[in-house]
Coordinates of N, CA and C in Angstrom, one line a residue:
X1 N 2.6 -42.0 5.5 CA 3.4 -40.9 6.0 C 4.2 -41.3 7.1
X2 N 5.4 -41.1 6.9 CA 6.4 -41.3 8.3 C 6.0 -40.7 9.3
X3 N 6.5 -41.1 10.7 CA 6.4 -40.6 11.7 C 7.2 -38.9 11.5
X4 N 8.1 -39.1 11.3 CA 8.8 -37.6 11.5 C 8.0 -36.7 10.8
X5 N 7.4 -37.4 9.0 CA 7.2 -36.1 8.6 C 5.6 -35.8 9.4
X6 N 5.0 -36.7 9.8 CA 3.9 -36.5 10.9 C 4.3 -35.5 11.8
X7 N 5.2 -35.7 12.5 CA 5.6 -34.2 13.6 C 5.8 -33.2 12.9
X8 N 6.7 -33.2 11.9 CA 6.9 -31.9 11.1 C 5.8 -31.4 10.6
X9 N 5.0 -32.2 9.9 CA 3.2 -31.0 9.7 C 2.9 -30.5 10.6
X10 N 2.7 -31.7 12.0 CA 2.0 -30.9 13.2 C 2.7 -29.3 13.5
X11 N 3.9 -29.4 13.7 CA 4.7 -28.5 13.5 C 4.5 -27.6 12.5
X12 N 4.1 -27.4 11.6 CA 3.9 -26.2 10.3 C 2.0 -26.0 10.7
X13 N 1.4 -26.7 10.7 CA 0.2 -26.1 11.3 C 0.1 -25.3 12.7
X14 N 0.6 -26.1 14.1 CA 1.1 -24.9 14.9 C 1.4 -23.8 15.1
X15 N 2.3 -23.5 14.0 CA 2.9 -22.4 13.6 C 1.9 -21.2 12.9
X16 N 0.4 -21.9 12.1 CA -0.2 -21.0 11.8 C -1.1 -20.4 12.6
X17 N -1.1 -21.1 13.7 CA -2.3 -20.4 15.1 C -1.8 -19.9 16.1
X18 N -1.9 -18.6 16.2 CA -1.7 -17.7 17.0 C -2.1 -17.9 18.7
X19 N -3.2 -18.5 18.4 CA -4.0 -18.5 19.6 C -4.5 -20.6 20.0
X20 N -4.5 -20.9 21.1 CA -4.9 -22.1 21.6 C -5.9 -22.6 20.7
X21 N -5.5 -23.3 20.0 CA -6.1 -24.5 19.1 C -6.5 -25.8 19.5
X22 N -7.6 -26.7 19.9 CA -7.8 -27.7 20.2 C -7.3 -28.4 19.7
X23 N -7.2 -29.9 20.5 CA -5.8 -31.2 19.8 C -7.4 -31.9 18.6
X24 N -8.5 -31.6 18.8 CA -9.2 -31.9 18.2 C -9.3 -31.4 16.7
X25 N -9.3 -30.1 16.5 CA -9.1 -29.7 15.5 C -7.9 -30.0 14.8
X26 N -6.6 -30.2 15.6 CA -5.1 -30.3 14.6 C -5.7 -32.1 14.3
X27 N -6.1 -32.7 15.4 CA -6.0 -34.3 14.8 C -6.8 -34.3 13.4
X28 N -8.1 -33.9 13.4 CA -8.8 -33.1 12.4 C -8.2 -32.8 10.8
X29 N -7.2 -32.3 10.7 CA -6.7 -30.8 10.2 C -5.2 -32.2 9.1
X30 N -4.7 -32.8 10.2 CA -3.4 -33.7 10.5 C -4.3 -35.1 9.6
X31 N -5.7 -35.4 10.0 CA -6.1 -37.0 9.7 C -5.3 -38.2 10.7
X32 N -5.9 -37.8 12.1 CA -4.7 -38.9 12.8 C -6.0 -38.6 13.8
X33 N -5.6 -39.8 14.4 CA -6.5 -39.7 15.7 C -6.2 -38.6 16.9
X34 N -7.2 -38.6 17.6 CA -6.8 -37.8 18.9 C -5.8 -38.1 19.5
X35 N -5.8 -39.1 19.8 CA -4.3 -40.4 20.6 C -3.4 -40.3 20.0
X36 N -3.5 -40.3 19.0 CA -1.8 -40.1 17.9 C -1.3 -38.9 18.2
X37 N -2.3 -37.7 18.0 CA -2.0 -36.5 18.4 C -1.3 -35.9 19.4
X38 N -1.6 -36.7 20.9 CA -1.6 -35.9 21.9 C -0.4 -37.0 22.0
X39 N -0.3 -38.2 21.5 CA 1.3 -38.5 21.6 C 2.6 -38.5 20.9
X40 N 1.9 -37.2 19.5 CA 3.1 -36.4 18.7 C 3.2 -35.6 19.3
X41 N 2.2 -34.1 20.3 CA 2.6 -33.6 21.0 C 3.5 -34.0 22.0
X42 N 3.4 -34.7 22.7 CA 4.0 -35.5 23.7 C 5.8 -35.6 23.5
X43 N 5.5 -36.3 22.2 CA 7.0 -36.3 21.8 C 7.9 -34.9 21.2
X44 N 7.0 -34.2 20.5 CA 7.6 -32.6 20.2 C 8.1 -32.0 21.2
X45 N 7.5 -32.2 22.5 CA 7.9 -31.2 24.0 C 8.9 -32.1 24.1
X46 N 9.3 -33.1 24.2 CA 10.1 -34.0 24.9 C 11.7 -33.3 24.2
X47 N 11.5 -33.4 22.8 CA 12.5 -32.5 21.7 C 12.5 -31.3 22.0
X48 N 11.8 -30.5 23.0 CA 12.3 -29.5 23.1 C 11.7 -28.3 22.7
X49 N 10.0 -28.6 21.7 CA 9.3 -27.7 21.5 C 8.8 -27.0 22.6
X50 N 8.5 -25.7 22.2 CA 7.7 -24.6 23.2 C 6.4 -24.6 22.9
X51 N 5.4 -26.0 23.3 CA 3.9 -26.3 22.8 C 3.5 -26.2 24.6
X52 N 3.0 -24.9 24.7 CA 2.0 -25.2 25.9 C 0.1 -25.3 25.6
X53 N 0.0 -26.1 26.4 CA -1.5 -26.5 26.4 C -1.6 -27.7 27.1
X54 N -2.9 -28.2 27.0 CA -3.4 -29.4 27.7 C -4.4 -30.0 26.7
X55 N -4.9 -31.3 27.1 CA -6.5 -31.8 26.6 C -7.5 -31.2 27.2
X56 N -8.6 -30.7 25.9 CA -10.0 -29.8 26.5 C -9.7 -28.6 26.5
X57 N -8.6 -27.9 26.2 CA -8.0 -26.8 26.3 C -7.4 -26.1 25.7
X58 N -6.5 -26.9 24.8 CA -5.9 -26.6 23.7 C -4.8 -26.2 23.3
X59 N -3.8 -26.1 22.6 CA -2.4 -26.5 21.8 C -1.6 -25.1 21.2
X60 N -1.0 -23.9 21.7 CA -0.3 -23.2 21.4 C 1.0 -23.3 21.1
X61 N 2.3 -22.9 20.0 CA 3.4 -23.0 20.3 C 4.2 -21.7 20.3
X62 N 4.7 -21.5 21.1 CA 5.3 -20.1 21.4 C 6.1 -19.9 20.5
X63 N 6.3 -18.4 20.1 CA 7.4 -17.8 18.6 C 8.4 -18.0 19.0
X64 N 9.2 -17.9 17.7 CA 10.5 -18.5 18.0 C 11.1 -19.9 17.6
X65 N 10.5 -20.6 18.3 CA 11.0 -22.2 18.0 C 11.1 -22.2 16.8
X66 N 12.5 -22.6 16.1 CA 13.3 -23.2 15.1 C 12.9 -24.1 14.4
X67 N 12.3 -24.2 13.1 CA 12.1 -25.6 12.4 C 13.6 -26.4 12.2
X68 N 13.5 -27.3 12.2 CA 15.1 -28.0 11.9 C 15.1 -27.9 10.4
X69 N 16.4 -28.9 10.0 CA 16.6 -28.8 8.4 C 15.9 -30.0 8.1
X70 N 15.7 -30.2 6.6 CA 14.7 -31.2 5.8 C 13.2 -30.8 5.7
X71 N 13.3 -29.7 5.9 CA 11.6 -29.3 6.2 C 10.9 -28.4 5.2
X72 N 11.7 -28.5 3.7 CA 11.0 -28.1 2.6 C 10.8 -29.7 1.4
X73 N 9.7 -29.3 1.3 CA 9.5 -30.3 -0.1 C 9.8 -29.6 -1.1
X74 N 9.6 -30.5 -2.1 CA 10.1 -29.8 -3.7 C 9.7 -28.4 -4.0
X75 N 7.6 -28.6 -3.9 CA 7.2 -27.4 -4.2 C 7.3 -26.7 -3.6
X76 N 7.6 -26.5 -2.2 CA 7.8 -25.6 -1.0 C 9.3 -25.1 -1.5
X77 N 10.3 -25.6 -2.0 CA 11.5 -24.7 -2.2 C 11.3 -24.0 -3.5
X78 N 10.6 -25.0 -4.6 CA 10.1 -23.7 -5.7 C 9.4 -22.9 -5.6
X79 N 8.4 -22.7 -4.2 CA 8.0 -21.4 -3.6 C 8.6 -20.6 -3.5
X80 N 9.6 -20.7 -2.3 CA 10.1 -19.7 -2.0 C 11.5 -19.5 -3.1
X81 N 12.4 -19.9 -4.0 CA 13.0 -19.5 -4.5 C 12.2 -18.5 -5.6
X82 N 11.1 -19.1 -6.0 CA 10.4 -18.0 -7.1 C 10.0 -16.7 -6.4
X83 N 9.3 -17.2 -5.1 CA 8.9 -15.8 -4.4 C 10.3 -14.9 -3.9
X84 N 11.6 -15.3 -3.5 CA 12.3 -14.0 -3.1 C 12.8 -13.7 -4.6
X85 N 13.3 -14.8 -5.7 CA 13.7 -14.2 -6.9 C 12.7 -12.9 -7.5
X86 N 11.3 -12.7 -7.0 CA 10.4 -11.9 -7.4 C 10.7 -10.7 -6.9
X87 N 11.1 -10.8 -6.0 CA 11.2 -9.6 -4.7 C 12.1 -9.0 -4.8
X88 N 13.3 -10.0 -5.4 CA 14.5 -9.3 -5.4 C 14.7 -8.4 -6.7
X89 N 14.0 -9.2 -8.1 CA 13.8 -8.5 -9.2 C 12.8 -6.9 -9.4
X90 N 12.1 -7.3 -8.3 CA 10.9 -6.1 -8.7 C 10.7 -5.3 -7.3
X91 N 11.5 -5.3 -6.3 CA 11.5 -4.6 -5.3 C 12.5 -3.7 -4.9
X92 N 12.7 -2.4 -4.0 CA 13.8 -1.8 -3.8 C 15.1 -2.4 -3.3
X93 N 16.5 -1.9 -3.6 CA 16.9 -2.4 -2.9 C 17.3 -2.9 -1.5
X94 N 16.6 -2.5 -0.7 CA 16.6 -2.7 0.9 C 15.8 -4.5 0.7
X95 N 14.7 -4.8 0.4 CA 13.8 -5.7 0.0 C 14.7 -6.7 -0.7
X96 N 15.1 -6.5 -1.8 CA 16.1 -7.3 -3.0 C 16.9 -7.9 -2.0
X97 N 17.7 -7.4 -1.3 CA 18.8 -7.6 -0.2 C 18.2 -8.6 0.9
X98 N 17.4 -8.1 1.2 CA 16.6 -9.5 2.1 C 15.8 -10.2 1.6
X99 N 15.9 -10.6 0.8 CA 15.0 -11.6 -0.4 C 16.1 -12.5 -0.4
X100 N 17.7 -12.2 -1.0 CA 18.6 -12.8 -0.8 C 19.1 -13.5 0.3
X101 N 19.1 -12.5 1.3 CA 19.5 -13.3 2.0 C 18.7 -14.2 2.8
X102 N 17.8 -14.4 3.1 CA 16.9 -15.1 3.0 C 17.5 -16.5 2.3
X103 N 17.3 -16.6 1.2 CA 17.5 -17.7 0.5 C 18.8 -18.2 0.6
X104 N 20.3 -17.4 1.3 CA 21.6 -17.7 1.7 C 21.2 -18.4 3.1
X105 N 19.9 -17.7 3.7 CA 20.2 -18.7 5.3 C 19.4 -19.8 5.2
X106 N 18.4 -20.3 4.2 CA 18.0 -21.3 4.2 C 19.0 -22.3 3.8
X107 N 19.5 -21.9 2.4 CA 20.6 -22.5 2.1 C 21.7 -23.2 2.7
X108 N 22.1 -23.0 3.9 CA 22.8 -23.0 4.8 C 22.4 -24.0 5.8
X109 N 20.7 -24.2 5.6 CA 20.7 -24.9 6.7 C 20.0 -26.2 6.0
X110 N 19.4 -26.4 4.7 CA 19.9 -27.5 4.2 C 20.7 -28.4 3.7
X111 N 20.3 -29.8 3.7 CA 21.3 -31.0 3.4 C 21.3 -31.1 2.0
X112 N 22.6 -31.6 1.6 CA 23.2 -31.1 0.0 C 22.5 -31.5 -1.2
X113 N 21.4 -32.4 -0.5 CA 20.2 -32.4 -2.2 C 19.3 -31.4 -2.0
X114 N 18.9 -31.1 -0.9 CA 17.8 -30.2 -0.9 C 18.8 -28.6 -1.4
X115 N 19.5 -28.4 -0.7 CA 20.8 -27.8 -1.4 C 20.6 -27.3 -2.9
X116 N 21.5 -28.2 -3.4 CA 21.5 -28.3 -5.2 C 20.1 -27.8 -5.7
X117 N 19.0 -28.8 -5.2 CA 17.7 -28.6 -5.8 C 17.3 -27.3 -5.3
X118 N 17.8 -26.2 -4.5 CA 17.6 -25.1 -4.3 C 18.0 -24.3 -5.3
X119 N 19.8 -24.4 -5.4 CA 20.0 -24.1 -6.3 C 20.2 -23.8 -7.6
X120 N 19.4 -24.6 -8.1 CA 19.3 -25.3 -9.6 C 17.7 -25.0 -10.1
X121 N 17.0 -24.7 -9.4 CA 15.4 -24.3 -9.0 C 15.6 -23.8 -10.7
X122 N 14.7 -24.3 -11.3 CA 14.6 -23.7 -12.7 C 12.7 -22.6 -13.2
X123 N 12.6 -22.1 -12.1 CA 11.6 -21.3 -12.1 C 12.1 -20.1 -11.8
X124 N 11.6 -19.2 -12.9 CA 12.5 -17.8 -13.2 C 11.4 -16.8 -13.3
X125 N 12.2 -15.5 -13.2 CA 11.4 -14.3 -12.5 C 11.8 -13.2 -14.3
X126 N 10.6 -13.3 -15.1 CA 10.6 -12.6 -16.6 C 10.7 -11.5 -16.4
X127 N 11.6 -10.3 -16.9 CA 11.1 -8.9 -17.2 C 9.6 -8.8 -17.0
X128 N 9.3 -7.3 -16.0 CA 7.8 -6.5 -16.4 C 7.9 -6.1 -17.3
X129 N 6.4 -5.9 -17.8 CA 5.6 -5.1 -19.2 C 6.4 -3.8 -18.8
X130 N 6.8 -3.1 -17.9 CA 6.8 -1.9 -18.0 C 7.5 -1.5 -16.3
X131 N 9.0 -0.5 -16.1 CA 9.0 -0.5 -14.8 C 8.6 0.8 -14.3
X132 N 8.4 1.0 -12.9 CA 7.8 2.1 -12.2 C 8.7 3.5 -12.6
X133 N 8.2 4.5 -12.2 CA 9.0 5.7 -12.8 C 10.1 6.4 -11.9
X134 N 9.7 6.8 -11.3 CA 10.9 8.0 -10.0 C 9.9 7.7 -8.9
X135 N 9.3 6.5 -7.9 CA 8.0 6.6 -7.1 C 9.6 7.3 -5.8
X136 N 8.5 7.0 -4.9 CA 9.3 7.6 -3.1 C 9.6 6.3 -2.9
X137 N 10.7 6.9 -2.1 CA 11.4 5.8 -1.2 C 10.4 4.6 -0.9
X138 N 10.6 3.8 -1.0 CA 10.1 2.4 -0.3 C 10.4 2.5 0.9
X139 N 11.4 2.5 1.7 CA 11.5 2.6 2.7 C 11.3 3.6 3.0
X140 N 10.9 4.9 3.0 CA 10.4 6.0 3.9 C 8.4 5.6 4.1
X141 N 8.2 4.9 2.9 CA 6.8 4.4 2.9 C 6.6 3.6 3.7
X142 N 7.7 2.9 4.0 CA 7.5 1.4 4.9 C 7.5 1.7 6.5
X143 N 8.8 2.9 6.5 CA 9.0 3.1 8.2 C 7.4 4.0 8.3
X144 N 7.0 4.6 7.1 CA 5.7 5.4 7.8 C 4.1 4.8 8.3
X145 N 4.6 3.4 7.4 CA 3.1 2.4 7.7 C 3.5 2.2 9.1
X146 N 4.6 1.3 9.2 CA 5.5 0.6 10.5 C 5.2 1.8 11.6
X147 N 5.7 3.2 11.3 CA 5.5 3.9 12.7 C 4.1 4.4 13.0
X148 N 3.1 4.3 12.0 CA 1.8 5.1 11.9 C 1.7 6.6 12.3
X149 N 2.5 6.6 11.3 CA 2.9 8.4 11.5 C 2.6 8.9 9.8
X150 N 1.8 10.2 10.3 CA 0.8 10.6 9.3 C 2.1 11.0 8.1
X151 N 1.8 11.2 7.0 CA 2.2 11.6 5.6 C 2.0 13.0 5.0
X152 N 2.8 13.5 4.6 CA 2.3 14.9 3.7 C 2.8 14.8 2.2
X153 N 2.0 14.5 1.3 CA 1.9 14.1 0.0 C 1.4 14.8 -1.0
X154 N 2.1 15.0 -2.3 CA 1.8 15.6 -3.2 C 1.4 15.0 -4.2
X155 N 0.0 14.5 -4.8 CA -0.2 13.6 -5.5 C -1.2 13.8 -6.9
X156 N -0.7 13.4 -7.9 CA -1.4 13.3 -9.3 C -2.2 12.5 -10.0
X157 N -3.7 12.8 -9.7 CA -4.3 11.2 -10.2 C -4.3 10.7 -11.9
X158 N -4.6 10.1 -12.1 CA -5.0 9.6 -13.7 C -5.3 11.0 -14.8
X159 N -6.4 12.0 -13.9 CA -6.3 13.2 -15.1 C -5.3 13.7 -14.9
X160 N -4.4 13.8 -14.5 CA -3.4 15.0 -13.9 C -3.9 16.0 -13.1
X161 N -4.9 15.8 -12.5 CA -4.8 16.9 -11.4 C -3.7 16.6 -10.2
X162 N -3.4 17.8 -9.8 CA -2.1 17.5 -8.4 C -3.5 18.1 -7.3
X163 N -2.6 17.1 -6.4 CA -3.5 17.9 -5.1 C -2.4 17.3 -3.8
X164 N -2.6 18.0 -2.9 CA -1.8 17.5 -1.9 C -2.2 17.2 -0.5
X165 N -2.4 16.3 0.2 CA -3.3 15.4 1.0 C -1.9 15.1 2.5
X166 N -2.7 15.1 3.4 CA -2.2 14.6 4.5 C -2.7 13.4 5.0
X167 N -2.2 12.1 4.7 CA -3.1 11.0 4.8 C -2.5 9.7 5.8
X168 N -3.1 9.1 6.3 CA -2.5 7.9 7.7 C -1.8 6.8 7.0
X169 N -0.8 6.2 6.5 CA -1.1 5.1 5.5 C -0.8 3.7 6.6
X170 N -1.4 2.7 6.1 CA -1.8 1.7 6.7 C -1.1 0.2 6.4
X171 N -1.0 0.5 5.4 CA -0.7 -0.6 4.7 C 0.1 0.0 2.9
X172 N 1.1 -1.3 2.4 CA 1.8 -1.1 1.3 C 1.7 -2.2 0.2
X173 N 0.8 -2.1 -0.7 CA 0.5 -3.2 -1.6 C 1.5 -3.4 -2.9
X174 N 2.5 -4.3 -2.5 CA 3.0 -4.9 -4.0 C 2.5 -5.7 -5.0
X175 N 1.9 -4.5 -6.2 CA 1.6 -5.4 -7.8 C 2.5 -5.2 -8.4
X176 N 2.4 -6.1 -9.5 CA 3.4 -6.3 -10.5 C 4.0 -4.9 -10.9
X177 N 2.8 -4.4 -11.7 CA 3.3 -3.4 -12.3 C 3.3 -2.0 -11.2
X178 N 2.9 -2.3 -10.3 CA 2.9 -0.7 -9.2 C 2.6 -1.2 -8.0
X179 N 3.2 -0.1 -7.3 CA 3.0 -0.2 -5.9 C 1.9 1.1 -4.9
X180 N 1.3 0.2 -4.4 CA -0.3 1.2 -3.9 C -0.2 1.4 -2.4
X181 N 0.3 2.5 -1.9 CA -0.2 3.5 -1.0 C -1.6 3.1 -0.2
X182 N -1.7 1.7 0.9 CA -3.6 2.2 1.4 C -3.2 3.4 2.6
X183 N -4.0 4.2 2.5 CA -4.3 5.2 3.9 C -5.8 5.5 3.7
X184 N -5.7 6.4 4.8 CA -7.3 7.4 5.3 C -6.4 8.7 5.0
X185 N -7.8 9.1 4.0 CA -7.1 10.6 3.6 C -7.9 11.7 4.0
X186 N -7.0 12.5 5.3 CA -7.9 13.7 5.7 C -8.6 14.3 4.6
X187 N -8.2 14.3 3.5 CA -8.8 16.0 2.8 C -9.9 14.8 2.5
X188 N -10.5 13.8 2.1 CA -11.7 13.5 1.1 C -12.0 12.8 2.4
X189 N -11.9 12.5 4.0 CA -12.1 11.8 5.1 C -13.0 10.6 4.9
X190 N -11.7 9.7 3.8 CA -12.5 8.4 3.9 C -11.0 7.8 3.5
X191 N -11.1 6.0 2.8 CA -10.1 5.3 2.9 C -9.9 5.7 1.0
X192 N -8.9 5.7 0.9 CA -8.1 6.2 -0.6 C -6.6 5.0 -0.8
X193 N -6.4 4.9 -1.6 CA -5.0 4.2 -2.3 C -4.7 5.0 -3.4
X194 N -3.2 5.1 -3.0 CA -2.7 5.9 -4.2 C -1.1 5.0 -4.4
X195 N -1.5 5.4 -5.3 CA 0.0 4.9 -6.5 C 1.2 5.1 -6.3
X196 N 2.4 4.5 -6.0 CA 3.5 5.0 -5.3 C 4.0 5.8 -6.9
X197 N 4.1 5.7 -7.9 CA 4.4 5.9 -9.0 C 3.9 7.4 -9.5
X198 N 2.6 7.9 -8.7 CA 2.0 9.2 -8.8 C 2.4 9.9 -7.3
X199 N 3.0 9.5 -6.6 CA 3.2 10.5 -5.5 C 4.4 11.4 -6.0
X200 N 4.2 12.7 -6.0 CA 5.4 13.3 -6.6 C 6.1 14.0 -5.5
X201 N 5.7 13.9 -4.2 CA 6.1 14.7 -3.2 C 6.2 14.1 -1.8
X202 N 7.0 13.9 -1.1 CA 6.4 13.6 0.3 C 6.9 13.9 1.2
X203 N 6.0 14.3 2.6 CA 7.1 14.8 3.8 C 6.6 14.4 5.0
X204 N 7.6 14.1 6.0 CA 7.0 13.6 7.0 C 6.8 14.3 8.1
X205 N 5.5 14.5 8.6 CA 5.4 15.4 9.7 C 5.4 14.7 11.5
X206 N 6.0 13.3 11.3 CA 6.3 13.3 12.8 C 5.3 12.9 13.6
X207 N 4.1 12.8 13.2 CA 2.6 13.5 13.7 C 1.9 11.5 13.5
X208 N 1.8 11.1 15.0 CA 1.3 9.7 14.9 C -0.2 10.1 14.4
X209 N -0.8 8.9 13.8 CA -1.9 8.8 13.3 C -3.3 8.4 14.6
X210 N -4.1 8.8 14.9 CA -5.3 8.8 15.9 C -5.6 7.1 16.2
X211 N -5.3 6.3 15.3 CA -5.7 4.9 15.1 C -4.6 4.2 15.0
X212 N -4.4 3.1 15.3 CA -3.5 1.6 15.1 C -4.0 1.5 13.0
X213 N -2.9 1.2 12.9 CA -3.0 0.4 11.2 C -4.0 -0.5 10.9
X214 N -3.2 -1.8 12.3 CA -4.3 -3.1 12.4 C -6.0 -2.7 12.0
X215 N -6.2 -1.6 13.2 CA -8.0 -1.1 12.8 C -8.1 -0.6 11.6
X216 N -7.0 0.1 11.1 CA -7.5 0.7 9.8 C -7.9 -0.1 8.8
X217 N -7.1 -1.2 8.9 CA -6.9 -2.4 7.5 C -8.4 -3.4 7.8
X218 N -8.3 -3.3 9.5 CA -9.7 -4.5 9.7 C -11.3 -3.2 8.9
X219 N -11.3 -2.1 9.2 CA -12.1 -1.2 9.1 C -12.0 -1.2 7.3
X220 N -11.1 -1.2 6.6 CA -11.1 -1.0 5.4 C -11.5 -2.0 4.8
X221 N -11.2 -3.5 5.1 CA -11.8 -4.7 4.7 C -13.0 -5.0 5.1
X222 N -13.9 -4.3 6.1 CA -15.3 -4.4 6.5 C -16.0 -3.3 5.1
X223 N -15.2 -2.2 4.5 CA -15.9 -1.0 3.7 C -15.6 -1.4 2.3
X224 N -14.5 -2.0 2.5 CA -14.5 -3.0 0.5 C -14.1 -4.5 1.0
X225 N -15.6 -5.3 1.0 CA -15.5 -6.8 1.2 C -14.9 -7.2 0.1
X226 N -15.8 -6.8 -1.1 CA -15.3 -7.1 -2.4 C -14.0 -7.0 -2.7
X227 N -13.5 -5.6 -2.7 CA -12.2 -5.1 -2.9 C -10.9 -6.2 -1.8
X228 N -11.7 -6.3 -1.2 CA -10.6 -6.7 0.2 C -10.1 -8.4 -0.4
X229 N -11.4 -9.0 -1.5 CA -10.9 -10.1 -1.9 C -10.2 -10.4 -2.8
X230 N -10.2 -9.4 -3.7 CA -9.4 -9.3 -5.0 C -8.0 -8.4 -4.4
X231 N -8.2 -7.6 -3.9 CA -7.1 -6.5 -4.0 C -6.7 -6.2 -4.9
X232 N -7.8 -5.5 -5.8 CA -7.0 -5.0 -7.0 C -6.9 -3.6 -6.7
X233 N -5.8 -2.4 -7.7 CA -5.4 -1.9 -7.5 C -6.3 -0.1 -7.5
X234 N -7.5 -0.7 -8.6 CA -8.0 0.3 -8.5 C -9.4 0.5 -7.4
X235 N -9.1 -0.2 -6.1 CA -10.2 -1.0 -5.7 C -9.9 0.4 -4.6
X236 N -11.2 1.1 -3.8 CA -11.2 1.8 -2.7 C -11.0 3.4 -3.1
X237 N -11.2 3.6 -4.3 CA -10.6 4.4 -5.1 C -9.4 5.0 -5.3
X238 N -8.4 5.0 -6.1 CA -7.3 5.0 -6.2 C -7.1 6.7 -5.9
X239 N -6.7 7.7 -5.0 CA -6.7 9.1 -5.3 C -7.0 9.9 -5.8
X240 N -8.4 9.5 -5.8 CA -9.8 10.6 -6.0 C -10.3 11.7 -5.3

């Protein structure tokens, strides 16, 4: 491995820790000695990174800092060209639109093979089995997770019963074939998922929710361990 692309991993692992990481664990993580480490750090700051820490202490990089260009490999650009081509095919259009553009500013900021081989990416996004019906806005669902502001919903489960629920929602699950609603739903006062595709009603009452999302989703994943690993769609009961 070159030296550069050595900084640039250190650099992409950084980036996944939030919190002060020991130079032990990244040398660890990297396969380089301690010494090598703390004198790729060394050189990263010198360039201009925002890595505060020390030895014994440990290695943060503050948000923000800019990866330069050259910093996708092959599979890493068939990643992401297959993941926004998915997003853009099977999501609303607010999402589709930033999926795009997304892949215009990467574009932009690679060099002309990486370029071409971006745009020539021959991994494609197939018609679904089946598309969603008349569900609610994506975006009224999204600013209501985002604001944690309660919901008033009119909703039809699998038998066709309607019933209509005032519920926190927390979180927005994109599957293939549907899109799942997580909240805490006052009327059955426990955690419920419902189907964006069976919501036939919604209104927003303004009205912040008692809890942060964050707890809801950590609290939800402590009450379906199982569910929380699969994520499947009928997992936590779907609007029962």
């Amino acid at each position: 491995m070159s030296r550069s692309e050595r900084l640039l991993n250190l650099l992409q692992v950084l980036r996944r820790y939030r919190r002060p990481v020991s130079g032990q664990v990244l040398a660890n993580e990297l396969g380089v000695s301690i010494r090598t480490l703390y004198r790729d750090i060394a050189s990263l700051q010198a360039q201009g990174a925002m890595i505060e820490g020390e030895p014994r202490i440990g290695y943060v990089m503050k948000p923000g800092f800019m990866l330069p260009p050259l910093m996708f490999g092959s599979e890493e650009l068939d990643a992401l060209v297959l993941g926004m081509r998915w997003v853009a095919d099977r999501c609303d259009p607010t999402l589709a639109e930033g999926a795009m553009n997304v892949v215009a500013k990467v574009s932009a900021v690679l060099p002309a093979e990486l370029r071409r081989e971006l745009d020539e990416s021959a991994l494609l996004v197939g018609a679904p089995l089946r598309r969603p019906g008349n569900p609610p806005s994506p975006d009224m669902l999204r600013n209501a997770v985002r604001s944690e502001r309660k919901l008033l919903i009119t909703y039809v489960d699998g038998s066709g019963i309607e019933t209509q629920r005032v519920v926190w929602p927390f979180a927005l699950v994109y599957f293939d074939q549907a899109r799942v609603l997580m909240c805490w739903c006052e009327l059955r006062n426990g955690f419920r998922n419902f189907r964006a595709d069976r919501i036939l009603a919604t209104g927003e009452t303004h009205e912040r929710y008692p809890k942060r999302r964050a707890a809801l989703l950590r609290e939800w994943r402590k009450a379906h361990r199982e569910a929380a690993e699969s994520i499947l769609p009928e997992s936590g009961r779907i609007g029962t």
